[in-house]
Amino acid sequence: MKNSLKLGTTRTLVTLGVLGIFLSVGCVKKEGTSSSVGSDLASSNEILIGEYGSMTGSESTFGVSTHKGILMAIDEVNKAGGVKGKKIQLKNYDDQGQASEAVTVVTKLITQDKVSLILGEVASSRSIAAGAVAQQYKIPMVSPSSTNPRVTQVGDNVFRVCFIDPFQGSVMARFAINNLKLKKAAVFRDIKADYSVGLANFFVDEYKKMGGEIVADVSYASGDMDFKSQLTSIKSKNPDVLFIPGYYTEVGLIARQARELGLKAVLLGGDGWDSEKLTEIGGEAIVGGYFSNHYSHEDKSPVVQNFVAQFKARYGDVPSGLAAQGYDAAMVAIDAMKRSSDLSPKSFRDALAQTKNFQGVTGMITINEERNAVK
Ligand code: PHE
């Protein structure tokens, strides 16, 4: 949460003075595009919950990593006896990284599968779109890692277990000015992603407040492959830092093209950079960049180390921030189910709203009146 990761050839990551972190470089082992634990329908001995995420598409590592964390949490709870004597069963759908598909599969989870709680999404635009469906049917939804403020403003059934972008944006602005001592920034935002637009705005506000100058503020659209014309105009303004609050696929390409054009600015970003694919796509060009994230697998706390060890034993790789957030989202939801007066979505919602000092992997979580996480 307070970390900033530095991407380096040595893989040593400098932080905001709190924690040292390694960037894990590796391959995600793809799981099925849609999977469920156990059979498709919950019997009376089971509680069925839903999950939707980008299991495929240009943000597939988000969905796949989150799903791993969620599965691990559910298995752990089921092994320990489940919730009120019932086993948790998970129904997962791939939304292919599309907001319209997210709406479709969440509608399906609610009306066909009849889930009583939903976990998802990672990307804010998809959580906003599908959260409206959950709200309409009054089924509680917990987003693991959507950070745009609007996500939980959709209604009183939508919760999250991560920090929000006003925090993340100002942390990165202060990091640029106080730690890097760089006072001339350019911003390159993805106009198609609510996350990117919001985070860019919060960064700009704080950066200016701190006495920094924004010399360029230009945009691209998710799915673009050629960023040379915008990068050429950015280069002409000679910024010290380039803030790219986007997702890893475009960020990797932008980094490459920026360096090809001779742009020397330090690259900065947010949690959307958290993917092992970033260094695969960006290569050397991304080295030396920094981004903020939700947790560090190098955190010495026993909670984190225990989680990392379990995750490694199960999947063979180091859990990303997304996996940790997925695990925490599931555990917070399950904790609420345990405290709930009965098994109705309404009672689950009410219990979620009462979450206080829940010890997660990513911090001690309390849900506030806005249904956001205070950590
Ligand atoms: N915070 C991003 C969003 O709201 C999603 C994200 C979270 C991506 C964590 C990577 C890691 O869209």
Tab-separated table of C-alpha atoms and ligand atoms in Angstrom:
chain	number	residue	atom	x	y	z
A	1	MET	CA	0.000	0.000	0.000
A	2	LYS	CA	2.801	2.427	0.736
A	3	ASN	CA	5.189	0.780	-1.635
A	4	SER	CA	6.534	2.001	-4.862
A	5	LEU	CA	8.199	-0.629	-6.945
A	6	LYS	CA	11.284	0.112	-8.941
A	7	LEU	CA	11.842	-1.954	-12.011
A	8	GLY	CA	15.497	-2.785	-12.286
A	9	THR	CA	17.783	-5.274	-13.937
A	10	THR	CA	19.005	-6.175	-10.480
A	11	ARG	CA	15.355	-6.650	-9.559
A	12	THR	CA	15.947	-4.616	-6.434
A	13	LEU	CA	13.064	-2.332	-5.942
A	14	VAL	CA	13.288	0.967	-4.193
A	15	THR	CA	10.281	1.972	-2.186
A	16	LEU	CA	8.705	4.967	-0.552
A	17	GLY	CA	10.854	4.308	2.463
A	18	VAL	CA	8.873	1.426	3.844
A	19	LEU	CA	9.594	-1.837	2.147
A	20	GLY	CA	11.969	-3.357	-0.359
A	21	ILE	CA	10.302	-5.412	-3.017
A	22	PHE	CA	11.272	-7.810	-5.755
A	23	LEU	CA	9.609	-7.691	-9.076
A	24	SER	CA	8.724	-11.207	-10.039
A	25	VAL	CA	9.339	-12.032	-13.648
A	26	GLY	CA	7.703	-15.166	-14.854
A	27	CYS	CA	4.899	-16.723	-16.753
A	28	VAL	CA	1.330	-17.057	-15.620
A	29	LYS	CA	0.102	-20.575	-15.959
A	30	LYS	CA	-3.222	-20.120	-17.654
A	31	GLU	CA	-6.209	-21.678	-16.028
A	32	GLY	CA	-9.475	-22.441	-17.790
A	33	THR	CA	-11.464	-19.552	-19.224
A	34	SER	CA	-14.377	-20.432	-16.997
A	35	SER	CA	-14.139	-22.710	-14.056
A	36	SER	CA	-15.954	-23.611	-10.917
A	37	VAL	CA	-15.143	-25.424	-7.750
A	38	GLY	CA	-17.246	-28.552	-7.473
A	39	SER	CA	-20.457	-28.908	-9.427
A	40	ASP	CA	-22.305	-26.073	-11.125
A	41	LEU	CA	-25.248	-25.732	-8.810
A	42	ALA	CA	-25.094	-25.184	-5.111
A	43	SER	CA	-26.963	-27.766	-3.142
A	44	SER	CA	-28.406	-26.951	0.239
A	45	ASN	CA	-25.088	-27.990	1.740
A	46	GLU	CA	-23.300	-25.314	-0.196
A	47	ILE	CA	-23.197	-21.571	-0.507
A	48	LEU	CA	-22.668	-20.451	-4.095
A	49	ILE	CA	-20.694	-17.304	-4.739
A	50	GLY	CA	-19.756	-15.819	-8.095
A	51	GLU	CA	-16.602	-14.360	-9.569
A	52	TYR	CA	-16.131	-12.466	-12.814
A	53	GLY	CA	-12.839	-11.337	-14.278
A	54	SER	CA	-10.587	-10.968	-17.306
A	55	MET	CA	-9.373	-14.539	-17.729
A	56	THR	CA	-8.521	-13.749	-21.360
A	57	GLY	CA	-7.761	-10.578	-23.329
A	58	SER	CA	-5.102	-7.902	-22.967
A	59	GLU	CA	-5.570	-7.763	-19.187
A	60	SER	CA	-5.741	-11.515	-18.636
A	61	THR	CA	-3.063	-11.600	-15.945
A	62	PHE	CA	-5.389	-9.503	-13.762
A	63	GLY	CA	-8.190	-12.059	-13.894
A	64	VAL	CA	-5.935	-15.108	-13.695
A	65	SER	CA	-3.900	-13.838	-10.717
A	66	THR	CA	-6.980	-12.706	-8.809
A	67	HIS	CA	-8.682	-16.049	-9.428
A	68	LYS	CA	-5.712	-17.905	-7.943
A	69	GLY	CA	-5.972	-15.897	-4.728
A	70	ILE	CA	-9.730	-16.415	-4.512
A	71	LEU	CA	-9.491	-20.178	-5.077
A	72	MET	CA	-6.850	-20.520	-2.410
A	73	ALA	CA	-8.990	-18.647	0.126
A	74	ILE	CA	-12.067	-20.751	-0.593
A	75	ASP	CA	-10.197	-24.046	-0.368
A	76	GLU	CA	-8.662	-22.966	2.916
A	77	VAL	CA	-12.071	-22.112	4.382
A	78	ASN	CA	-13.707	-25.281	3.071
A	79	LYS	CA	-10.940	-27.428	4.549
A	80	ALA	CA	-11.569	-25.787	7.889
A	81	GLY	CA	-15.280	-26.687	7.770
A	82	GLY	CA	-16.795	-23.967	5.576
A	83	VAL	CA	-19.346	-21.380	6.673
A	84	LYS	CA	-22.133	-22.315	9.070
A	85	GLY	CA	-21.528	-25.975	8.248
A	86	LYS	CA	-21.758	-25.406	4.483
A	87	LYS	CA	-19.064	-25.516	1.848
A	88	ILE	CA	-18.400	-22.478	-0.310
A	89	GLN	CA	-18.699	-23.127	-3.997
A	90	LEU	CA	-17.385	-20.728	-6.639
A	91	LYS	CA	-18.745	-20.052	-10.101
A	92	ASN	CA	-16.295	-18.116	-12.250
A	93	TYR	CA	-16.921	-16.391	-15.587
A	94	ASP	CA	-14.503	-14.804	-18.017
A	95	ASP	CA	-15.581	-11.302	-19.072
A	96	GLN	CA	-12.738	-11.123	-21.634
A	97	GLY	CA	-11.767	-7.730	-20.303
A	98	GLN	CA	-14.922	-6.149	-21.729
A	99	ALA	CA	-17.381	-4.053	-19.700
A	100	SER	CA	-20.356	-5.244	-21.782
A	101	GLU	CA	-19.377	-8.877	-21.186
A	102	ALA	CA	-18.956	-8.148	-17.465
A	103	VAL	CA	-22.562	-6.948	-17.383
A	104	THR	CA	-23.696	-10.090	-19.197
A	105	VAL	CA	-21.899	-12.552	-16.934
A	106	VAL	CA	-22.867	-10.800	-13.709
A	107	THR	CA	-26.494	-10.861	-14.830
A	108	LYS	CA	-26.053	-14.584	-15.484
A	109	LEU	CA	-24.462	-15.185	-12.071
A	110	ILE	CA	-27.428	-13.538	-10.399
A	111	THR	CA	-30.394	-14.651	-12.477
A	112	GLN	CA	-29.285	-18.130	-13.599
A	113	ASP	CA	-26.724	-19.363	-11.103
A	114	LYS	CA	-28.426	-17.518	-8.242
A	115	VAL	CA	-25.279	-16.614	-6.368
A	116	SER	CA	-25.637	-14.832	-3.067
A	117	LEU	CA	-22.454	-12.772	-3.313
A	118	ILE	CA	-20.087	-11.703	-6.113
A	119	LEU	CA	-16.324	-11.148	-6.223
A	120	GLY	CA	-14.934	-8.849	-8.943
A	121	GLU	CA	-13.731	-7.013	-10.942
A	122	VAL	CA	-10.192	-5.724	-11.099
A	123	ALA	CA	-10.570	-2.947	-13.688
A	124	SER	CA	-12.690	-0.061	-12.445
A	125	SER	CA	-14.686	0.427	-15.666
A	126	ARG	CA	-15.902	-3.167	-15.468
A	127	SER	CA	-16.686	-2.973	-11.751
A	128	ILE	CA	-18.704	0.198	-12.348
A	129	ALA	CA	-20.670	-1.367	-15.220
A	130	ALA	CA	-21.356	-4.737	-13.564
A	131	GLY	CA	-21.705	-3.238	-10.080
A	132	ALA	CA	-24.846	-1.524	-11.341
A	133	VAL	CA	-26.329	-4.970	-12.052
A	134	ALA	CA	-25.406	-6.287	-8.595
A	135	GLN	CA	-26.951	-3.164	-7.109
A	136	GLN	CA	-30.120	-3.544	-9.144
A	137	TYR	CA	-30.633	-7.099	-7.844
A	138	LYS	CA	-29.303	-6.263	-4.368
A	139	ILE	CA	-26.581	-8.900	-4.442
A	140	PRO	CA	-23.478	-7.802	-2.529
A	141	MET	CA	-20.338	-7.412	-4.621
A	142	VAL	CA	-16.774	-7.093	-3.347
A	143	SER	CA	-14.169	-5.721	-5.718
A	144	PRO	CA	-10.660	-6.926	-4.871
A	145	SER	CA	-8.757	-4.116	-6.520
A	146	SER	CA	-10.840	-1.548	-8.415
A	147	THR	CA	-9.522	1.778	-7.180
A	148	ASN	CA	-11.644	4.433	-8.924
A	149	PRO	CA	-13.818	6.293	-6.377
A	150	ARG	CA	-16.975	5.784	-8.471
A	151	VAL	CA	-16.929	1.983	-8.057
A	152	THR	CA	-18.561	1.913	-4.622
A	153	GLN	CA	-20.702	4.977	-5.356
A	154	VAL	CA	-22.773	2.697	-7.587
A	155	GLY	CA	-24.782	1.716	-4.527
A	156	ASP	CA	-24.943	0.218	-1.054
A	157	ASN	CA	-24.298	-3.340	-2.263
A	158	VAL	CA	-20.881	-2.565	-3.721
A	159	PHE	CA	-17.768	-2.882	-1.537
A	160	ARG	CA	-14.018	-3.024	-2.074
A	161	VAL	CA	-10.953	-4.139	-0.098
A	162	CYS	CA	-8.316	-1.893	-1.725
A	163	PHE	CA	-7.183	1.714	-1.407
A	164	ILE	CA	-8.600	4.284	-3.834
A	165	ASP	CA	-7.006	6.469	-6.506
A	166	PRO	CA	-6.992	9.852	-4.737
A	167	PHE	CA	-4.563	8.151	-2.332
A	168	GLN	CA	-2.555	6.354	-5.003
A	169	GLY	CA	-2.338	9.449	-7.241
A	170	SER	CA	-1.122	11.714	-4.484
A	171	VAL	CA	1.396	9.125	-3.236
A	172	MET	CA	2.958	8.965	-6.702
A	173	ALA	CA	2.963	12.764	-7.104
A	174	ARG	CA	4.669	13.193	-3.745
A	175	PHE	CA	7.097	10.407	-4.590
A	176	ALA	CA	8.073	12.189	-7.836
A	177	ILE	CA	8.601	15.507	-6.095
A	178	ASN	CA	9.948	14.520	-2.676
A	179	ASN	CA	11.912	11.368	-3.441
A	180	LEU	CA	12.912	11.750	-7.081
A	181	LYS	CA	13.053	15.578	-6.933
A	182	LEU	CA	11.538	15.796	-10.388
A	183	LYS	CA	9.297	18.803	-10.952
A	184	LYS	CA	8.383	18.656	-14.654
A	185	ALA	CA	5.900	15.928	-15.492
A	186	ALA	CA	4.023	14.740	-18.526
A	187	VAL	CA	0.889	12.622	-18.177
A	188	PHE	CA	-0.190	9.985	-20.713
A	189	ARG	CA	-3.656	8.638	-19.881
A	190	ASP	CA	-5.971	5.982	-21.301
A	191	ILE	CA	-9.202	7.844	-22.045
A	192	LYS	CA	-11.142	4.587	-22.331
A	193	ALA	CA	-10.412	3.479	-18.741
A	194	ASP	CA	-12.122	5.183	-15.790
A	195	TYR	CA	-9.192	4.069	-13.673
A	196	SER	CA	-6.636	5.823	-15.845
A	197	VAL	CA	-8.548	9.071	-16.248
A	198	GLY	CA	-9.233	9.314	-12.520
A	199	LEU	CA	-5.722	8.417	-11.439
A	200	ALA	CA	-4.237	10.923	-13.911
A	201	ASN	CA	-6.432	13.670	-12.458
A	202	PHE	CA	-5.511	12.870	-8.845
A	203	PHE	CA	-1.815	12.797	-9.756
A	204	VAL	CA	-2.031	16.140	-11.589
A	205	ASP	CA	-3.878	17.847	-8.704
A	206	GLU	CA	-1.342	16.808	-6.098
A	207	TYR	CA	1.676	17.369	-8.336
A	208	LYS	CA	0.628	20.966	-9.011
A	209	LYS	CA	-0.194	21.521	-5.345
A	210	MET	CA	3.341	20.420	-4.510
A	211	GLY	CA	4.770	23.006	-6.903
A	212	GLY	CA	5.337	20.699	-9.875
A	213	GLU	CA	4.608	21.648	-13.447
A	214	ILE	CA	2.575	19.520	-15.887
A	215	VAL	CA	4.179	20.179	-19.268
A	216	ALA	CA	1.985	17.808	-21.285
A	217	ASP	CA	-1.234	15.878	-20.672
A	218	VAL	CA	-2.183	13.665	-23.592
A	219	SER	CA	-4.184	10.511	-24.112
A	220	TYR	CA	-4.421	7.149	-25.844
A	221	ALA	CA	-7.168	4.512	-25.928
A	222	SER	CA	-6.875	0.920	-24.623
A	223	GLY	CA	-6.090	-1.342	-27.536
A	224	ASP	CA	-3.882	1.213	-29.332
A	225	MET	CA	-0.527	-0.109	-30.493
A	226	ASP	CA	1.176	2.967	-31.900
A	227	PHE	CA	1.845	5.812	-29.495
A	228	LYS	CA	4.571	7.591	-31.443
A	229	SER	CA	2.745	10.796	-32.341
A	230	GLN	CA	1.714	11.513	-28.727
A	231	LEU	CA	5.179	10.537	-27.472
A	232	THR	CA	6.808	12.850	-30.001
A	233	SER	CA	4.772	15.767	-28.716
A	234	ILE	CA	5.564	14.763	-25.110
A	235	LYS	CA	9.277	14.628	-25.938
A	236	SER	CA	9.205	18.142	-27.346
A	237	LYS	CA	8.132	19.403	-23.876
A	238	ASN	CA	11.168	17.769	-22.266
A	239	PRO	CA	9.563	16.323	-19.082
A	240	ASP	CA	11.593	14.819	-16.212
A	241	VAL	CA	8.935	12.220	-15.498
A	242	LEU	CA	6.257	10.559	-17.564
A	243	PHE	CA	3.253	9.364	-15.557
A	244	ILE	CA	1.395	6.555	-17.358
A	245	PRO	CA	-1.566	5.415	-15.243
A	246	GLY	CA	-2.523	2.592	-17.580
A	247	TYR	CA	-2.615	-1.203	-17.758
A	248	TYR	CA	0.473	-3.282	-18.442
A	249	THR	CA	-0.024	-4.158	-22.112
A	250	GLU	CA	-0.161	-0.569	-23.330
A	251	VAL	CA	2.343	0.615	-20.710
A	252	GLY	CA	4.909	-1.916	-21.967
A	253	LEU	CA	4.461	-0.766	-25.570
A	254	ILE	CA	4.536	2.905	-24.574
A	255	ALA	CA	7.781	2.392	-22.657
A	256	ARG	CA	9.437	0.760	-25.670
A	257	GLN	CA	8.299	3.418	-28.112
A	258	ALA	CA	9.229	6.230	-25.724
A	259	ARG	CA	12.796	4.944	-25.489
A	260	GLU	CA	12.979	4.354	-29.244
A	261	LEU	CA	12.147	8.024	-29.712
A	262	GLY	CA	14.851	8.992	-27.248
A	263	LEU	CA	12.550	10.146	-24.471
A	264	LYS	CA	14.572	10.025	-21.267
A	265	ALA	CA	11.950	10.823	-18.617
A	266	VAL	CA	11.608	8.515	-15.589
A	267	LEU	CA	8.497	6.378	-16.089
A	268	LEU	CA	5.916	6.269	-13.292
A	269	GLY	CA	2.644	4.410	-12.936
A	270	GLY	CA	0.042	2.915	-10.648
A	271	ASP	CA	-1.159	-0.565	-9.697
A	272	GLY	CA	-2.213	-1.233	-13.309
A	273	TRP	CA	1.464	-2.004	-13.987
A	274	ASP	CA	1.306	-5.050	-11.705
A	275	SER	CA	1.846	-7.916	-14.113
A	276	GLU	CA	4.771	-10.177	-14.931
A	277	LYS	CA	3.919	-9.375	-18.531
A	278	LEU	CA	5.007	-5.759	-18.075
A	279	THR	CA	8.687	-6.607	-18.268
A	280	GLU	CA	8.057	-9.138	-21.036
A	281	ILE	CA	6.403	-6.484	-23.173
A	282	GLY	CA	8.438	-3.476	-22.057
A	283	GLY	CA	11.810	-5.221	-21.846
A	284	GLU	CA	14.754	-2.978	-21.010
A	285	ALA	CA	12.635	0.103	-21.684
A	286	ILE	CA	10.673	-0.319	-18.470
A	287	VAL	CA	13.764	-0.725	-16.293
A	288	GLY	CA	14.127	2.142	-13.845
A	289	GLY	CA	10.406	2.901	-13.725
A	290	TYR	CA	8.340	2.992	-10.520
A	291	PHE	CA	4.774	2.075	-9.634
A	292	SER	CA	2.621	1.930	-6.524
A	293	ASN	CA	1.034	-1.322	-5.431
A	294	HIS	CA	-1.158	-2.984	-2.825
A	295	TYR	CA	1.313	-5.209	-1.031
A	296	SER	CA	4.849	-6.534	-1.066
A	297	HIS	CA	5.633	-10.230	-1.050
A	298	GLU	CA	8.839	-9.283	0.765
A	299	ASP	CA	6.931	-7.855	3.708
A	300	LYS	CA	8.345	-9.665	6.736
A	301	SER	CA	5.049	-9.908	8.592
A	302	PRO	CA	4.057	-13.520	9.350
A	303	VAL	CA	0.649	-13.014	7.674
A	304	VAL	CA	2.311	-12.088	4.393
A	305	GLN	CA	5.041	-14.706	4.612
A	306	ASN	CA	2.547	-17.413	5.421
A	307	PHE	CA	0.419	-16.384	2.432
A	308	VAL	CA	3.441	-16.295	0.112
A	309	ALA	CA	4.605	-19.744	1.254
A	310	GLN	CA	1.155	-21.291	0.799
A	311	PHE	CA	0.717	-19.669	-2.596
A	312	LYS	CA	4.137	-20.833	-3.793
A	313	ALA	CA	3.433	-24.365	-2.637
A	314	ARG	CA	0.160	-24.404	-4.510
A	315	TYR	CA	1.006	-22.574	-7.735
A	316	GLY	CA	4.792	-22.494	-7.914
A	317	ASP	CA	5.043	-18.741	-8.311
A	318	VAL	CA	5.165	-15.651	-6.147
A	319	PRO	CA	1.758	-14.002	-5.578
A	320	SER	CA	1.245	-10.599	-7.188
A	321	GLY	CA	-0.683	-7.780	-5.513
A	322	LEU	CA	-3.715	-8.949	-7.459
A	323	ALA	CA	-3.563	-12.450	-6.003
A	324	ALA	CA	-3.238	-10.980	-2.507
A	325	GLN	CA	-6.203	-8.671	-3.123
A	326	GLY	CA	-8.249	-11.580	-4.522
A	327	TYR	CA	-7.453	-13.646	-1.446
A	328	ASP	CA	-8.400	-10.782	0.864
A	329	ALA	CA	-11.640	-10.027	-1.007
A	330	ALA	CA	-12.722	-13.656	-0.627
A	331	MET	CA	-11.683	-13.811	3.024
A	332	VAL	CA	-13.471	-10.551	3.906
A	333	ALA	CA	-16.613	-11.834	2.157
A	334	ILE	CA	-16.409	-15.176	3.960
A	335	ASP	CA	-15.813	-13.487	7.305
A	336	ALA	CA	-19.008	-11.490	6.727
A	337	MET	CA	-20.906	-14.675	5.846
A	338	LYS	CA	-19.754	-16.231	9.107
A	339	ARG	CA	-20.998	-13.220	11.098
A	340	SER	CA	-24.203	-12.893	9.100
A	341	SER	CA	-27.512	-13.665	10.863
A	342	ASP	CA	-28.656	-15.878	7.971
A	343	LEU	CA	-27.610	-16.896	4.460
A	344	SER	CA	-29.496	-14.211	2.520
A	345	PRO	CA	-27.691	-11.698	0.292
A	346	LYS	CA	-29.201	-8.920	2.411
A	347	SER	CA	-27.675	-10.310	5.597
A	348	PHE	CA	-24.344	-10.834	3.844
A	349	ARG	CA	-24.467	-7.204	2.735
A	350	ASP	CA	-25.225	-5.961	6.222
A	351	ALA	CA	-22.422	-8.047	7.725
A	352	LEU	CA	-19.959	-6.837	5.068
A	353	ALA	CA	-20.790	-3.250	5.997
A	354	GLN	CA	-19.853	-4.095	9.612
A	355	THR	CA	-16.364	-5.386	8.750
A	356	LYS	CA	-13.898	-4.094	11.314
A	357	ASN	CA	-10.185	-4.764	11.796
A	358	PHE	CA	-10.137	-7.832	9.600
A	359	GLN	CA	-6.542	-9.047	9.356
A	360	GLY	CA	-5.877	-9.459	5.649
A	361	VAL	CA	-2.677	-10.132	3.745
A	362	THR	CA	-2.734	-6.578	2.375
A	363	GLY	CA	-3.430	-4.958	5.734
A	364	MET	CA	-5.944	-4.650	8.549
A	365	ILE	CA	-9.246	-3.960	6.789
A	366	THR	CA	-12.184	-1.919	8.060
A	367	ILE	CA	-15.087	-1.091	5.743
A	368	ASN	CA	-16.165	2.552	6.087
A	369	GLU	CA	-19.543	4.243	5.390
A	370	GLU	CA	-18.632	4.578	1.720
A	371	ARG	CA	-17.976	0.813	1.591
A	372	ASN	CA	-14.315	1.491	0.919
A	373	ALA	CA	-11.475	-0.169	2.805
A	374	VAL	CA	-9.598	1.668	5.499
A	375	LYS	CA	-6.323	-0.189	5.996
B	1	PHE	N1	-6.791	-0.485	-9.779
B	1	PHE	C1	-7.022	-0.859	-11.147
B	1	PHE	C2	-8.391	-0.337	-11.583
B	1	PHE	O1	-9.119	0.143	-10.788
B	1	PHE	C3	-6.963	-2.337	-11.344
B	1	PHE	C4	-5.709	-3.033	-10.884
B	1	PHE	C5	-5.494	-3.298	-9.547
B	1	PHE	C6	-4.762	-3.457	-11.786
B	1	PHE	C7	-4.346	-3.955	-9.104
B	1	PHE	C8	-3.620	-4.089	-11.369
B	1	PHE	C9	-3.393	-4.320	-10.016
B	1	PHE	O2	-8.767	-0.399	-12.723
